[in-house]
mmCIF file of C-alpha atoms and ligand atoms in Angstrom:
data_model
loop_
_atom_site.group_PDB
_atom_site.id
_atom_site.type_symbol
_atom_site.label_atom_id
_atom_site.label_comp_id
_atom_site.label_asym_id
_atom_site.label_seq_id
_atom_site.Cartn_x
_atom_site.Cartn_y
_atom_site.Cartn_z
ATOM 1 C CA MET V 1 -0.210 -0.073 0.064
ATOM 2 C CA LEU V 2 2.792 2.128 0.963
ATOM 3 C CA GLN V 3 4.095 2.222 -2.901
ATOM 4 C CA GLU V 4 0.833 2.883 -4.389
ATOM 5 C CA ALA V 5 0.085 5.878 -1.758
ATOM 6 C CA ARG V 6 3.578 7.238 -2.375
ATOM 7 C CA ALA V 7 2.767 7.455 -6.215
ATOM 8 C CA GLN V 8 -0.177 8.999 -5.996
ATOM 9 C CA ILE V 9 1.328 11.487 -3.393
ATOM 10 C CA GLU V 10 4.198 12.215 -6.061
ATOM 11 C CA THR V 11 1.571 12.700 -8.838
ATOM 12 C CA ALA V 12 -1.076 15.025 -7.063
ATOM 13 C CA GLY V 13 -0.718 18.190 -8.866
ATOM 14 C CA SER V 14 -2.519 20.576 -6.719
ATOM 15 C CA LEU V 15 -3.305 20.799 -2.952
ATOM 16 C CA GLU V 16 -7.035 19.660 -3.882
ATOM 17 C CA ALA V 17 -5.644 16.445 -5.501
ATOM 18 C CA LEU V 18 -3.180 15.751 -2.486
ATOM 19 C CA GLN V 19 -5.900 16.258 -0.303
ATOM 20 C CA THR V 20 -8.134 13.692 -1.968
ATOM 21 C CA VAL V 21 -5.313 11.211 -1.704
ATOM 22 C CA LYS V 22 -5.101 12.168 2.149
ATOM 23 C CA THR V 23 -8.458 11.534 2.419
ATOM 24 C CA HIS V 24 -8.422 8.230 0.544
ATOM 25 C CA TYR V 25 -5.717 6.734 3.102
ATOM 26 C CA LEU V 26 -6.286 8.501 6.301
ATOM 27 C CA GLY V 27 -9.662 9.858 6.511
ATOM 28 C CA LYS V 28 -12.452 8.382 8.670
ATOM 29 C CA ASN V 29 -13.107 5.541 6.012
ATOM 30 C CA GLY V 30 -9.601 5.658 4.380
ATOM 31 C CA GLU V 31 -7.541 2.514 3.715
ATOM 32 C CA VAL V 32 -5.239 2.783 6.618
ATOM 33 C CA THR V 33 -7.991 3.923 9.074
ATOM 34 C CA LYS V 34 -9.973 0.865 8.115
ATOM 35 C CA GLN V 35 -7.192 -1.373 8.461
ATOM 36 C CA LEU V 36 -6.633 0.378 12.350
ATOM 37 C CA LYS V 37 -9.924 -0.266 12.960
ATOM 38 C CA SER V 38 -9.658 -3.934 12.206
ATOM 39 C CA LEU V 39 -7.045 -4.457 15.060
ATOM 40 C CA GLY V 40 -10.038 -4.807 17.170
ATOM 41 C CA ALA V 41 -10.535 -8.412 15.665
ATOM 42 C CA LEU V 42 -7.162 -9.765 16.308
ATOM 43 C CA SER V 43 -5.782 -11.499 19.237
ATOM 44 C CA PRO V 44 -3.457 -9.252 21.521
ATOM 45 C CA GLU V 45 0.040 -10.416 20.366
ATOM 46 C CA GLU V 46 -1.197 -10.264 16.480
ATOM 47 C CA ARG V 47 -2.789 -6.640 17.446
ATOM 48 C CA LYS V 48 0.619 -5.529 18.859
ATOM 49 C CA VAL V 49 2.498 -6.461 16.094
ATOM 50 C CA LYS V 50 0.061 -5.459 13.486
ATOM 51 C CA GLY V 51 -0.703 -2.321 14.989
ATOM 52 C CA GLN V 52 3.061 -1.197 15.043
ATOM 53 C CA GLU V 53 2.995 -1.957 11.510
ATOM 54 C CA ILE V 54 -0.073 -0.022 10.388
ATOM 55 C CA ASN V 55 1.155 3.043 12.701
ATOM 56 C CA ALA V 56 4.481 3.384 10.942
ATOM 57 C CA LEU V 57 2.635 2.836 7.292
ATOM 58 C CA LYS V 58 0.268 5.994 9.014
ATOM 59 C CA GLN V 59 3.181 7.853 10.113
ATOM 60 C CA GLU V 60 5.123 7.427 6.730
ATOM 61 C CA ILE V 61 2.012 8.222 4.440
ATOM 62 C CA ASP V 62 1.370 11.338 6.959
ATOM 63 C CA GLY V 63 4.984 12.298 6.535
ATOM 64 C CA LEU V 64 4.927 11.977 2.609
ATOM 65 C CA ILE V 65 1.771 14.143 2.295
ATOM 66 C CA SER V 66 3.160 17.047 4.278
ATOM 67 C CA GLU V 67 6.281 17.013 2.529
ATOM 68 C CA ARG V 68 4.352 17.217 -0.916
ATOM 69 C CA GLU V 69 2.139 20.070 0.706
ATOM 70 C CA VAL V 70 5.131 21.993 1.251
ATOM 71 C CA ALA V 71 6.564 21.589 -2.324
ATOM 72 C CA LEU V 72 3.040 22.393 -3.915
ATOM 73 C CA LYS V 73 2.775 25.592 -1.325
ATOM 74 C CA GLU V 74 6.246 26.537 -2.763
ATOM 75 C CA ALA V 75 5.376 26.045 -6.399
ATOM 76 C CA ALA V 76 2.299 28.056 -6.282
ATOM 77 C CA LEU V 77 3.665 30.586 -4.261
ATOM 78 C CA GLN V 78 6.331 30.808 -7.191
ATOM 79 C CA ALA V 79 3.737 30.521 -9.935
ATOM 80 C CA LYS V 80 2.045 33.516 -8.316
ATOM 81 C CA LEU V 81 5.031 35.785 -7.784
ATOM 82 C CA ALA V 82 5.968 34.977 -11.523
ATOM 83 C CA SER V 83 2.223 36.106 -12.929
ATOM 84 C CA GLU V 84 2.490 38.979 -10.801
ATOM 85 C CA ALA V 85 6.148 40.321 -11.915
ATOM 86 C CA ILE V 86 5.985 43.889 -13.011
ATOM 87 C CA ASP V 87 7.716 44.511 -16.579
ATOM 88 C CA ILE V 88 9.829 47.598 -15.782
ATOM 89 C CA THR V 89 10.710 47.489 -19.562
ATOM 90 C CA LEU V 90 6.949 48.007 -20.139
ATOM 91 C CA PRO V 91 6.345 51.751 -21.456
ATOM 92 C CA ALA V 92 4.372 54.029 -18.757
ATOM 93 C CA LEU V 93 0.855 54.997 -19.202
ATOM 94 C CA SER V 94 1.184 58.480 -20.428
ATOM 95 C CA MET V 95 -0.833 60.660 -18.361
ATOM 96 C CA PRO V 96 -2.082 64.069 -19.352
ATOM 97 C CA ALA V 97 0.413 66.931 -18.403
ATOM 98 C CA GLY V 98 -0.066 70.648 -18.823
ATOM 99 C CA GLY V 99 1.999 72.779 -20.414
ATOM 100 C CA LEU V 100 2.742 76.528 -20.575
ATOM 101 C CA HIS V 101 0.691 78.867 -22.713
ATOM 102 C CA VAL V 102 2.283 79.597 -25.950
ATOM 103 C CA ILE V 103 2.054 83.492 -25.242
ATOM 104 C CA THR V 104 3.240 82.612 -21.763
ATOM 105 C CA ARG V 105 6.601 81.309 -23.025
ATOM 106 C CA ILE V 106 7.074 84.006 -25.726
ATOM 107 C CA LEU V 107 6.666 86.715 -22.968
ATOM 108 C CA ASP V 108 9.382 84.602 -20.626
ATOM 109 C CA ASP V 109 11.346 84.461 -23.937
ATOM 110 C CA LEU V 110 11.057 88.242 -24.205
ATOM 111 C CA SER V 111 12.016 88.793 -20.439
ATOM 112 C CA ASP V 112 15.080 86.546 -20.824
ATOM 113 C CA ILE V 113 16.424 88.676 -24.185
ATOM 114 C CA PHE V 114 15.956 91.699 -22.255
ATOM 115 C CA THR V 115 17.219 90.827 -19.079
ATOM 116 C CA ARG V 116 20.267 89.691 -20.733
ATOM 117 C CA MET V 117 20.890 93.435 -22.075
ATOM 118 C CA GLY V 118 20.454 94.589 -18.311
ATOM 119 C CA TYR V 119 16.539 95.367 -18.441
ATOM 120 C CA ASN V 120 14.276 94.832 -15.131
ATOM 121 C CA VAL V 121 11.241 92.841 -15.747
ATOM 122 C CA VAL V 122 8.116 94.464 -13.881
ATOM 123 C CA GLU V 123 4.551 94.115 -13.664
ATOM 124 C CA GLY V 124 1.721 96.439 -13.539
ATOM 125 C CA ASN V 125 -1.992 96.163 -12.668
ATOM 126 C CA GLU V 126 -4.707 95.629 -15.259
ATOM 127 C CA VAL V 127 -7.158 97.642 -13.518
ATOM 128 C CA GLU V 128 -6.050 101.351 -13.972
ATOM 129 C CA ASP V 129 -6.859 105.052 -13.995
ATOM 130 C CA ASP V 130 -7.973 107.484 -16.592
ATOM 131 C CA ALA V 131 -4.996 109.418 -15.731
ATOM 132 C CA TYR V 132 -2.404 106.971 -15.774
ATOM 133 C CA ASN V 133 -3.401 105.303 -18.850
ATOM 134 C CA PHE V 134 -4.100 108.553 -20.991
ATOM 135 C CA GLN V 135 -3.582 112.038 -18.914
ATOM 136 C CA HIS V 136 -0.128 111.308 -17.785
ATOM 137 C CA LEU V 137 0.839 110.061 -21.189
ATOM 138 C CA ASN V 138 -0.054 113.130 -23.053
ATOM 139 C CA ILE V 139 -3.637 112.308 -24.124
ATOM 140 C CA PRO V 140 -5.909 114.678 -22.356
ATOM 141 C CA TRP V 141 -9.464 113.648 -22.540
ATOM 142 C CA TYR V 142 -10.360 115.574 -25.595
ATOM 143 C CA HIS V 143 -7.249 114.313 -27.553
ATOM 144 C CA PRO V 144 -8.423 112.247 -30.613
ATOM 145 C CA ALA V 145 -5.818 109.979 -30.096
ATOM 146 C CA ARG V 146 -7.923 108.359 -27.545
ATOM 147 C CA ASP V 147 -10.016 106.760 -30.307
ATOM 148 C CA LEU V 148 -7.082 104.751 -31.130
ATOM 149 C CA TRP V 149 -7.634 102.582 -27.903
ATOM 150 C CA ASP V 150 -11.319 101.835 -27.333
ATOM 151 C CA THR V 151 -11.921 101.280 -23.635
ATOM 152 C CA PHE V 152 -13.434 98.897 -21.305
ATOM 153 C CA TRP V 153 -14.801 101.297 -18.739
ATOM 154 C CA LEU V 154 -15.561 99.994 -15.091
ATOM 155 C CA LYS V 155 -18.585 101.088 -13.137
ATOM 156 C CA ASP V 156 -16.442 103.115 -10.763
ATOM 157 C CA GLY V 157 -14.846 105.115 -13.178
ATOM 158 C CA ARG V 158 -11.452 103.410 -13.644
ATOM 159 C CA LEU V 159 -10.537 100.945 -16.738
ATOM 160 C CA LEU V 160 -8.927 97.899 -18.068
ATOM 161 C CA ARG V 161 -5.268 99.406 -18.957
ATOM 162 C CA THR V 162 -5.742 99.411 -23.025
ATOM 163 C CA HIS V 163 -1.749 99.290 -23.302
ATOM 164 C CA THR V 164 1.243 98.798 -20.757
ATOM 165 C CA SER V 165 2.301 102.236 -21.351
ATOM 166 C CA PRO V 166 0.641 103.488 -17.699
ATOM 167 C CA MET V 167 3.869 101.423 -16.231
ATOM 168 C CA GLN V 168 5.891 104.058 -17.720
ATOM 169 C CA ILE V 169 4.609 106.580 -15.470
ATOM 170 C CA ARG V 170 4.165 104.573 -12.393
ATOM 171 C CA TYR V 171 7.897 103.102 -12.415
ATOM 172 C CA MET V 172 9.336 106.897 -13.325
ATOM 173 C CA LEU V 173 7.361 107.894 -10.183
ATOM 174 C CA GLU V 174 9.046 105.678 -7.852
ATOM 175 C CA HIS V 175 12.353 105.115 -9.451
ATOM 176 C CA THR V 176 15.338 107.532 -10.307
ATOM 177 C CA ALA V 177 17.214 107.443 -13.475
ATOM 178 C CA PRO V 178 19.361 105.929 -15.452
ATOM 179 C CA LEU V 179 16.751 102.953 -15.634
ATOM 180 C CA LYS V 180 15.975 100.030 -18.201
ATOM 181 C CA ILE V 181 12.402 98.332 -17.846
ATOM 182 C CA VAL V 182 10.230 95.706 -19.738
ATOM 183 C CA VAL V 183 6.623 95.075 -18.727
ATOM 184 C CA PRO V 184 5.020 92.167 -19.960
ATOM 185 C CA GLY V 185 1.323 91.744 -19.527
ATOM 186 C CA LYS V 186 -2.370 91.664 -20.248
ATOM 187 C CA VAL V 187 -4.157 94.470 -22.080
ATOM 188 C CA TYR V 188 -7.935 94.789 -23.019
ATOM 189 C CA ARG V 189 -9.611 97.078 -25.899
ATOM 190 C CA TYR V 190 -13.129 97.196 -26.944
ATOM 191 C CA GLU V 191 -13.087 96.260 -30.388
ATOM 192 C CA ALA V 192 -14.624 93.981 -32.777
ATOM 193 C CA THR V 193 -12.364 90.889 -32.997
ATOM 194 C CA ASP V 194 -11.051 89.450 -36.173
ATOM 195 C CA ALA V 195 -8.177 87.018 -37.034
ATOM 196 C CA THR V 196 -5.447 89.950 -36.093
ATOM 197 C CA HIS V 197 -7.177 91.610 -33.182
ATOM 198 C CA GLU V 198 -8.610 90.148 -29.845
ATOM 199 C CA SER V 199 -10.164 92.531 -27.139
ATOM 200 C CA MET V 200 -7.450 90.623 -24.647
ATOM 201 C CA PHE V 201 -4.085 90.348 -25.786
ATOM 202 C CA HIS V 202 -0.787 91.131 -24.325
ATOM 203 C CA GLN V 203 1.910 93.380 -24.990
ATOM 204 C CA LEU V 204 5.551 94.118 -23.683
ATOM 205 C CA GLU V 205 6.187 97.889 -22.790
ATOM 206 C CA GLY V 206 9.956 98.960 -22.813
ATOM 207 C CA LEU V 207 11.304 102.002 -21.211
ATOM 208 C CA VAL V 208 14.801 103.393 -21.058
ATOM 209 C CA VAL V 209 15.929 106.610 -19.576
ATOM 210 C CA GLY V 210 19.454 108.255 -19.006
ATOM 211 C CA ASP V 211 21.238 110.926 -20.241
ATOM 212 C CA ASN V 212 21.837 111.263 -23.960
ATOM 213 C CA ILE V 213 19.637 108.326 -24.882
ATOM 214 C CA SER V 214 19.148 108.790 -28.741
ATOM 215 C CA MET V 215 17.008 107.140 -31.265
ATOM 216 C CA ALA V 216 20.101 105.068 -32.275
ATOM 217 C CA ASP V 217 19.885 103.522 -29.100
ATOM 218 C CA LEU V 218 16.474 102.758 -29.662
ATOM 219 C CA LYS V 219 17.039 101.148 -33.048
ATOM 220 C CA GLY V 220 19.876 99.035 -31.940
ATOM 221 C CA THR V 221 17.773 97.556 -29.160
ATOM 222 C CA ILE V 222 14.905 96.894 -31.712
ATOM 223 C CA ALA V 223 17.401 95.213 -33.768
ATOM 224 C CA GLU V 224 19.137 93.172 -30.771
ATOM 225 C CA LEU V 225 15.530 92.241 -29.768
ATOM 226 C CA ALA V 226 14.728 90.729 -33.466
ATOM 227 C CA ARG V 227 17.914 88.907 -33.378
ATOM 228 C CA GLY V 228 17.238 87.507 -30.242
ATOM 229 C CA LEU V 229 13.830 86.348 -31.297
ATOM 230 C CA PHE V 230 14.404 85.188 -35.046
ATOM 231 C CA GLY V 231 18.148 84.573 -35.272
ATOM 232 C CA PRO V 232 20.941 86.608 -36.635
ATOM 233 C CA LYS V 233 19.578 87.267 -40.188
ATOM 234 C CA ALA V 234 16.410 88.886 -38.786
ATOM 235 C CA LYS V 235 16.182 92.427 -40.284
ATOM 236 C CA VAL V 236 14.018 95.560 -38.602
ATOM 237 C CA ARG V 237 12.431 98.426 -40.460
ATOM 238 C CA PHE V 238 10.935 101.546 -38.876
ATOM 239 C CA GLN V 239 8.325 103.861 -40.253
ATOM 240 C CA PRO V 240 7.226 107.342 -38.787
ATOM 241 C CA SER V 241 4.026 106.796 -36.700
ATOM 242 C CA PHE V 242 2.326 109.099 -34.178
ATOM 243 C CA TYR V 243 1.859 108.335 -30.227
ATOM 244 C CA PRO V 244 0.766 111.119 -28.170
ATOM 245 C CA PHE V 245 3.715 109.706 -25.391
ATOM 246 C CA VAL V 246 6.593 110.014 -27.692
ATOM 247 C CA GLU V 247 8.263 112.352 -30.153
ATOM 248 C CA PRO V 248 9.425 111.276 -32.747
ATOM 249 C CA GLY V 249 7.623 108.246 -32.703
ATOM 250 C CA ALA V 250 7.539 105.246 -35.044
ATOM 251 C CA ASP V 251 6.296 101.602 -35.873
ATOM 252 C CA PHE V 252 8.548 98.648 -36.341
ATOM 253 C CA ALA V 253 8.214 95.664 -38.408
ATOM 254 C CA VAL V 254 10.590 92.763 -38.264
ATOM 255 C CA TRP V 255 11.527 90.402 -41.453
ATOM 256 C CA TRP V 256 11.960 86.988 -40.655
ATOM 257 C CA GLU V 257 11.940 83.760 -42.729
ATOM 258 C CA ASN V 258 10.106 80.912 -40.550
ATOM 259 C CA PRO V 259 11.038 76.977 -40.746
ATOM 260 C CA ARG V 260 8.133 76.618 -43.579
ATOM 261 C CA GLY V 261 10.628 79.288 -45.875
ATOM 262 C CA GLU V 262 7.763 81.767 -45.388
ATOM 263 C CA SER V 263 9.184 85.409 -44.908
ATOM 264 C CA LYS V 264 7.709 88.754 -44.619
ATOM 265 C CA TRP V 265 7.390 91.973 -42.577
ATOM 266 C CA LEU V 266 5.452 91.694 -39.481
ATOM 267 C CA GLU V 267 4.383 94.604 -37.616
ATOM 268 C CA LEU V 268 5.300 94.045 -34.407
ATOM 269 C CA GLY V 269 5.078 97.573 -32.396
ATOM 270 C CA GLY V 270 5.406 101.137 -31.625
ATOM 271 C CA CYS V 271 8.027 103.055 -30.345
ATOM 272 C CA GLY V 272 9.658 106.326 -29.936
ATOM 273 C CA MET V 273 11.710 108.938 -27.789
ATOM 274 C CA VAL V 274 9.937 109.544 -24.812
ATOM 275 C CA HIS V 275 7.840 113.192 -24.985
ATOM 276 C CA PRO V 276 9.002 115.731 -22.549
ATOM 277 C CA ASN V 277 5.330 116.134 -21.886
ATOM 278 C CA VAL V 278 5.446 112.776 -20.209
ATOM 279 C CA PHE V 279 8.981 113.278 -18.172
ATOM 280 C CA LYS V 280 7.023 116.948 -17.011
ATOM 281 C CA ALA V 281 4.036 114.747 -15.698
ATOM 282 C CA VAL V 282 6.081 112.408 -13.821
ATOM 283 C CA ASP V 283 8.047 115.367 -12.193
ATOM 284 C CA ASP V 284 4.442 116.918 -11.260
ATOM 285 C CA LEU V 285 3.716 114.016 -9.557
ATOM 286 C CA ARG V 286 6.448 113.166 -7.954
ATOM 287 C CA GLU V 287 6.682 117.214 -6.820
ATOM 288 C CA GLN V 288 3.018 116.547 -5.598
ATOM 289 C CA ARG V 289 4.472 113.575 -3.302
ATOM 290 C CA GLY V 290 7.041 115.675 -1.817
ATOM 291 C CA LEU V 291 9.969 114.070 -4.281
ATOM 292 C CA PRO V 292 12.398 116.010 -6.329
ATOM 293 C CA ARG V 293 11.900 116.653 -9.961
ATOM 294 C CA ILE V 294 14.359 114.654 -11.775
ATOM 295 C CA TYR V 295 13.241 113.752 -15.240
ATOM 296 C CA GLU V 296 13.135 117.023 -16.921
ATOM 297 C CA GLY V 297 16.330 117.094 -19.093
ATOM 298 C CA LYS V 298 16.414 113.208 -19.233
ATOM 299 C CA THR V 299 16.140 111.735 -22.285
ATOM 300 C CA GLY V 300 14.884 107.904 -23.030
ATOM 301 C CA PHE V 301 13.032 105.701 -25.345
ATOM 302 C CA ALA V 302 10.257 103.716 -24.960
ATOM 303 C CA PHE V 303 8.332 100.802 -27.201
ATOM 304 C CA GLY V 304 5.211 98.544 -27.052
ATOM 305 C CA LEU V 305 4.783 95.305 -28.910
ATOM 306 C CA GLY V 306 2.536 92.359 -29.302
ATOM 307 C CA PRO V 307 3.539 88.790 -28.474
ATOM 308 C CA GLU V 308 0.657 87.295 -30.277
ATOM 309 C CA ARG V 309 1.563 88.796 -33.267
ATOM 310 C CA ILE V 310 5.069 87.076 -32.757
ATOM 311 C CA ALA V 311 3.391 83.716 -32.328
ATOM 312 C CA MET V 312 1.518 83.886 -35.256
ATOM 313 C CA LEU V 313 4.286 84.505 -37.407
ATOM 314 C CA LYS V 314 6.455 82.116 -35.816
ATOM 315 C CA TYR V 315 4.023 79.144 -35.529
ATOM 316 C CA GLY V 316 1.884 79.964 -38.476
ATOM 317 C CA MET V 317 -0.867 80.672 -36.251
ATOM 318 C CA PRO V 318 -3.834 81.764 -38.976
ATOM 319 C CA ASP V 319 -6.142 83.406 -36.287
ATOM 320 C CA ILE V 320 -5.288 85.130 -33.130
ATOM 321 C CA ARG V 321 -8.732 83.974 -31.407
ATOM 322 C CA TYR V 322 -7.345 80.335 -31.253
ATOM 323 C CA PHE V 323 -4.674 81.163 -28.559
ATOM 324 C CA TYR V 324 -7.754 82.156 -26.152
ATOM 325 C CA ALA V 325 -10.490 79.906 -27.670
ATOM 326 C CA ASN V 326 -9.165 77.036 -25.040
ATOM 327 C CA ASP V 327 -9.279 74.492 -27.640
ATOM 328 C CA LEU V 328 -6.852 71.694 -26.394
ATOM 329 C CA ARG V 329 -6.126 70.553 -29.980
ATOM 330 C CA VAL V 330 -4.542 73.660 -30.605
ATOM 331 C CA LEU V 331 -2.950 74.349 -27.250
ATOM 332 C CA ALA V 332 -1.361 70.888 -26.893
ATOM 333 C CA GLN V 333 0.647 71.403 -29.901
ATOM 334 C CA PHE V 334 2.624 73.746 -28.362
ATOM 335 C CA LYS V 335 3.392 71.584 -25.156
ATOM 336 C CA GLY V 336 6.981 70.600 -26.468
ATOM 337 C CA GLU V 337 9.875 72.295 -27.374
ATOM 338 C CA LEU V 338 9.259 75.539 -29.121
HETATM 339 C C1 FA5 Y 1 0.192 100.881 -28.343
HETATM 340 O O1 FA5 Y 1 -0.440 100.381 -27.325
HETATM 341 C C2 FA5 Y 1 1.321 101.637 -27.670
HETATM 342 N N1 FA5 Y 1 1.346 101.716 -26.387
HETATM 343 C C3 FA5 Y 1 2.731 101.057 -27.998
HETATM 344 C C4 FA5 Y 1 3.807 102.135 -27.631
HETATM 345 C C5 FA5 Y 1 4.340 101.993 -26.494
HETATM 346 C C6 FA5 Y 1 4.240 103.225 -28.742
HETATM 347 C C7 FA5 Y 1 5.590 102.824 -26.140
HETATM 348 C C8 FA5 Y 1 5.538 104.275 -28.288
HETATM 349 C C9 FA5 Y 1 5.856 103.817 -27.270
HETATM 350 P P1 FA5 Y 1 -0.582 99.857 -30.381
HETATM 351 O O2 FA5 Y 1 -1.891 100.175 -30.194
HETATM 352 O O3 FA5 Y 1 -0.150 100.195 -31.795
HETATM 353 O O4 FA5 Y 1 0.506 101.020 -29.463
HETATM 354 O O5 FA5 Y 1 -0.330 98.372 -30.063
HETATM 355 C C10 FA5 Y 1 0.951 97.981 -30.046
HETATM 356 C C11 FA5 Y 1 0.837 96.392 -30.572
HETATM 357 O O6 FA5 Y 1 0.118 95.625 -30.003
HETATM 358 C C12 FA5 Y 1 0.630 96.493 -31.706
HETATM 359 O O7 FA5 Y 1 1.593 96.749 -32.929
HETATM 360 C C13 FA5 Y 1 0.153 95.017 -31.964
HETATM 361 O O8 FA5 Y 1 0.979 93.931 -32.282
HETATM 362 C C14 FA5 Y 1 -0.456 94.790 -30.682
HETATM 363 N N2 FA5 Y 1 -2.059 95.098 -30.754
HETATM 364 C C15 FA5 Y 1 -2.894 95.990 -31.155
HETATM 365 N N3 FA5 Y 1 -4.051 95.830 -31.055
HETATM 366 C C16 FA5 Y 1 -4.094 94.268 -30.934
HETATM 367 C C17 FA5 Y 1 -5.149 93.568 -30.815
HETATM 368 N N4 FA5 Y 1 -6.742 94.238 -30.938
HETATM 369 N N5 FA5 Y 1 -5.050 92.266 -30.760
HETATM 370 C C18 FA5 Y 1 -3.733 91.739 -31.044
HETATM 371 N N6 FA5 Y 1 -2.598 92.681 -30.759
HETATM 372 C C19 FA5 Y 1 -2.746 93.800 -30.946
#
């Protein structure tokens, strides 16, 4: 019986099969148990001899079963570990990640270019007073140039700034010359939108004030900006223009060839030499605050440009409204390296 039992135990392929074998031999009605029960019919001498034999058999079978059980459990554990193993060479599931908006990146690039030229980057408020957005910039309430900037008015009489130029005044009020700043930020205009005009867009304002600052400095700075943005071959063009807070004033455009081989003049912004009335307005304000008049007699230049225009040319964006329509199909294209 032992050999038969040993064979069955060794071939039991699972813990369940092993249990069946165990019941068959050692269970209540198992083969070994039956033999033990039959001992009662034997004479005392025979019972002693036979009893020892059967108990030895029982222990032998029991031991074999325990050994097999340990082996089967170990095999089951190994199988489980193998099936649950993590394949670290599998590509990870991609998690949707956000990215900086393309206009934010362009403003960052612009700030970098000017920081390298020694400028400070400062920001202003989007809600402004008429005085700072217009009057101190040499645009009195009756001036027809106000029509250039259709304005969103707030109920309390303040407004959403129509350009970043108010920061020229605010900065000079609190700082002394010489100074070099750029002001990136949002501006708002109450105008009909089209492919190149939005009612909310961005500007980067620049202001340099010191002694003997000339138009040549302004042109050199804009040329440096164009090269920083578009590479060494970029060219700039200036055309006379009018802004009440500069004299003379100009618009500037950049000639650049994009990777698709398209090239054209891109009207980027306005600029000019700071108007003496602006310096006077700042000194008047300083005087009201008990500060010395320090700007009359100074010279400086200022410029303001639109980063959306840069992005449109650089990336072939056909319509400015795509930037702020929050369509992920558009925005996701700008997540990688620009
Ligand atoms: C100004 O806003 C002046 N403050 C710029 C300036 C600063 C001149 C300092 C002189 C000295 P203008 O309205 O032209 O100027 O706007 C400047 C730039 O903003 C434009 O060249 C254009 O690139 C961008 N821009 C103007 N209106 C819009 C609009 N509706 N949508 C998108 N970009 C616009």
